[in-house]
Coordinates of C-alpha atoms in Angstrom, one line a residue:
X1 CA 30.2 61.6 -31.9
X2 CA 33.8 60.0 -32.0
X3 CA 34.6 56.7 -32.7
X4 CA 36.1 56.1 -29.4
X5 CA 32.7 57.0 -27.9
X6 CA 30.8 54.8 -30.2
X7 CA 32.7 52.0 -29.3
X8 CA 32.4 52.5 -25.6
X9 CA 28.8 52.9 -25.9
X10 CA 28.5 49.6 -27.9
X11 CA 30.5 47.8 -25.3
X12 CA 28.3 49.1 -22.5
X13 CA 25.3 47.8 -24.5
X14 CA 27.0 44.5 -24.9
X15 CA 27.7 44.1 -21.1
X16 CA 24.2 45.0 -20.0
X17 CA 23.0 42.5 -22.4
X18 CA 25.3 39.7 -21.1
X19 CA 24.2 40.9 -17.4
X20 CA 20.7 40.5 -18.4
X21 CA 21.2 36.9 -19.7
X22 CA 23.4 35.9 -16.7
X23 CA 20.5 37.2 -14.3
X24 CA 17.7 35.1 -16.2
X25 CA 19.7 32.1 -15.9
X26 CA 20.2 32.6 -12.1
X27 CA 16.5 33.3 -11.7
X28 CA 15.7 30.1 -13.8
X29 CA 18.1 27.8 -11.7
X30 CA 16.3 29.2 -8.5
X31 CA 12.8 28.6 -9.9
X32 CA 13.9 25.2 -10.9
X33 CA 15.4 24.5 -7.4
X34 CA 12.3 25.6 -5.8
X35 CA 10.1 23.6 -7.9
X36 CA 12.1 20.4 -7.2
X37 CA 12.0 21.1 -3.5
X38 CA 8.1 21.5 -3.8
X39 CA 7.9 18.2 -5.6
X40 CA 9.8 16.5 -3.0
X41 CA 7.6 17.7 -0.1
X42 CA 4.5 16.6 -2.1
X43 CA 5.9 13.1 -2.2
X44 CA 5.3 12.1 1.3
X45 CA 4.4 8.8 2.0
X46 CA 1.0 8.2 3.3
X47 CA -1.0 5.0 4.4
X48 CA -4.8 5.7 4.3
X49 CA -4.5 9.2 4.5
X50 CA -1.9 9.2 7.3
X51 CA 1.6 10.6 6.9
X52 CA 4.2 7.9 7.8
X53 CA 6.9 9.3 9.9
X54 CA 10.1 7.2 10.9
X55 CA 12.3 6.6 13.8
X56 CA 15.9 5.6 13.5
X57 CA 17.1 2.5 15.4
X58 CA 20.5 1.1 16.1
X59 CA 20.7 -2.6 16.2
X60 CA 23.5 -4.4 18.1
X61 CA 25.8 -1.3 17.9
X62 CA 26.3 -2.6 14.4
X63 CA 23.7 -1.2 11.8
X64 CA 21.0 1.3 11.5
X65 CA 17.3 1.1 10.3
X66 CA 14.6 3.3 9.9
X67 CA 11.1 2.2 11.2
X68 CA 7.8 3.7 10.9
X69 CA 7.3 5.8 14.2
X70 CA 3.9 4.1 14.9
X71 CA 5.2 0.5 14.7
X72 CA 5.9 -0.9 18.3
X73 CA 8.9 -2.6 19.4
X74 CA 8.2 -6.0 21.3
X75 CA 9.9 -6.5 24.5
X76 CA 11.8 -9.6 25.5
X77 CA 8.5 -10.9 27.3
X78 CA 6.2 -10.2 24.6
X79 CA 8.8 -12.0 22.2
X80 CA 8.7 -15.1 24.5
X81 CA 5.0 -15.2 24.7
X82 CA 4.5 -14.9 20.7
X83 CA 7.2 -16.9 19.3
X84 CA 8.9 -20.2 19.9
X85 CA 12.7 -20.3 21.1
X86 CA 14.0 -21.9 17.7
X87 CA 11.9 -19.3 15.4
X88 CA 12.2 -16.3 17.8
X89 CA 13.4 -13.1 15.8
X90 CA 16.0 -10.7 17.6
X91 CA 13.8 -8.0 17.2
X92 CA 10.0 -7.4 16.0
X93 CA 8.4 -4.1 15.1
X94 CA 4.6 -4.3 14.5
X95 CA 1.8 -1.7 13.3
X96 CA -0.8 -0.7 15.3
X97 CA -3.3 -3.4 14.1
X98 CA -0.7 -6.0 14.2
X99 CA -1.1 -6.6 10.2
X100 CA 2.4 -5.4 9.3
X101 CA 5.6 -6.9 11.1
X102 CA 9.2 -6.0 10.8
X103 CA 11.6 -9.0 11.8
X104 CA 15.5 -8.7 12.5
X105 CA 17.5 -11.7 13.1
X106 CA 21.1 -12.0 13.5
X107 CA 21.7 -16.0 13.1
X108 CA 24.6 -18.0 14.2
X109 CA 24.7 -19.3 10.6
X110 CA 28.3 -18.7 9.1
X111 CA 28.2 -16.6 6.0
X112 CA 30.5 -14.1 3.7
X113 CA 29.4 -11.5 1.3
X114 CA 30.6 -14.0 -1.3
X115 CA 28.5 -16.7 -0.2
X116 CA 25.2 -14.6 -0.4
X117 CA 24.4 -15.4 -4.0
X118 CA 24.6 -19.0 -3.5
X119 CA 22.5 -18.6 -0.4
X120 CA 19.8 -16.7 -2.3
X121 CA 19.8 -19.2 -5.0
X122 CA 18.9 -21.9 -2.6
X123 CA 16.4 -19.8 -0.8
X124 CA 14.5 -19.3 -4.3
X125 CA 14.7 -22.9 -5.2
X126 CA 13.2 -23.9 -1.7
X127 CA 10.5 -21.4 -2.0
X128 CA 7.8 -23.9 -3.3
X129 CA 4.2 -22.6 -3.1
X130 CA 5.7 -19.0 -3.8
X131 CA 5.2 -16.5 -6.2
X132 CA 8.6 -14.7 -6.7
X133 CA 8.2 -11.0 -7.2
X134 CA 12.0 -10.0 -7.1
X135 CA 15.1 -11.0 -6.1
X136 CA 19.0 -10.2 -6.6
X137 CA 22.2 -9.1 -5.3
X138 CA 23.1 -5.5 -4.9
X139 CA 26.0 -3.6 -3.2
X140 CA 25.1 -0.3 -1.1
X141 CA 27.4 1.5 1.5
X142 CA 30.5 -1.0 0.3
X143 CA 28.3 -3.8 1.8
X144 CA 26.4 -6.7 -0.1
X145 CA 22.8 -7.3 0.0
X146 CA 20.7 -10.2 -1.0
X147 CA 17.0 -9.4 -1.7
X148 CA 13.9 -11.8 -2.1
X149 CA 10.4 -10.7 -2.3
X150 CA 7.8 -13.4 -2.4
X151 CA 4.1 -14.1 -2.0
X152 CA 3.3 -17.3 -0.2
X153 CA 0.2 -18.8 -2.1
X154 CA -0.5 -21.1 0.8
X155 CA -0.8 -18.2 3.5
X156 CA -1.6 -15.4 1.4
X157 CA 1.2 -13.4 3.0
X158 CA 4.0 -11.0 1.4
X159 CA 7.4 -11.3 2.5
X160 CA 10.0 -8.7 1.4
X161 CA 13.7 -9.9 2.8
X162 CA 17.0 -8.6 2.8
X163 CA 20.3 -10.6 3.7
X164 CA 23.8 -9.4 4.8
X165 CA 26.4 -10.3 6.8
X166 CA 28.1 -9.1 10.1
X167 CA 31.1 -10.6 11.5
X168 CA 30.9 -13.6 9.2
X169 CA 27.2 -14.2 10.4
X170 CA 23.9 -14.0 8.6
X171 CA 21.4 -11.3 9.2
X172 CA 18.3 -10.9 8.0
X173 CA 15.6 -8.0 8.0
X174 CA 12.0 -9.0 6.9
X175 CA 8.8 -7.0 6.2
X176 CA 5.7 -9.0 5.9
X177 CA 1.9 -8.4 5.5
X178 CA -0.9 -9.8 3.8
X179 CA -0.6 -10.3 0.2
X180 CA -3.9 -8.3 -0.5
X181 CA -2.4 -5.3 1.7
X182 CA 1.2 -5.1 0.4
X183 CA 0.9 -2.7 -2.5
X184 CA -0.1 0.3 -0.3
X185 CA 3.0 -0.4 1.9
X186 CA 5.5 -0.6 -0.9
X187 CA 7.0 2.8 -0.6
X188 CA 7.4 2.3 3.2
X189 CA 9.1 -1.1 2.7
X190 CA 11.6 0.5 0.1
X191 CA 12.5 3.3 2.5
X192 CA 12.8 0.9 5.5
X193 CA 15.1 -1.3 3.4
X194 CA 16.9 1.5 1.6
X195 CA 17.6 3.1 5.3
X196 CA 19.9 -0.1 6.2
X197 CA 23.4 1.4 6.8
X198 CA 26.5 0.9 9.2
X199 CA 27.4 4.4 9.8
X200 CA 25.8 7.4 11.2
X201 CA 26.7 9.5 8.6
X202 CA 24.9 7.3 6.1
X203 CA 21.7 7.6 8.1
X204 CA 18.7 8.9 5.9
X205 CA 15.5 10.5 7.1

């Protein structure tokens, strides 16, 4: 056998080995991708064995929020019947058993992104008889948010609230439920608050 033929055979073997190696990598990558997709599918949100679906709402033509589909939005007449004028939220969504509520309020209080931290600190200082579970300032979608999560030891209610600004006015989004009930709703609350955005391209499902 000529030296040239031997070299060609060796090159052919090397090429086959390399092809087999890259094919194995491709198969491994697809397998990992499929495994991750299966994991995401398995991590659905359930409350008492019931899968929670979400519906996107646009508020005041200004921002978007995902709310559990089973929650009912109160109409203007119901808001008037259930809440005093001075404390009436702009929007209220509530669960079927009325145990969980989402309040959305756009106030006339002047506020800037830079002023949110001081506002949050004042809220924390004023939260007497409250157990502070979490608080902080963060930025998402190029927007500043203030977060406060408390349990009222007097009423045994849990409050998870976000504050942000629109047109230099303060906006609040609040989820509340009984303090004995909130742990099973934590993933739902996280999805609701994380869904807050200001452009259609940023809407999450």
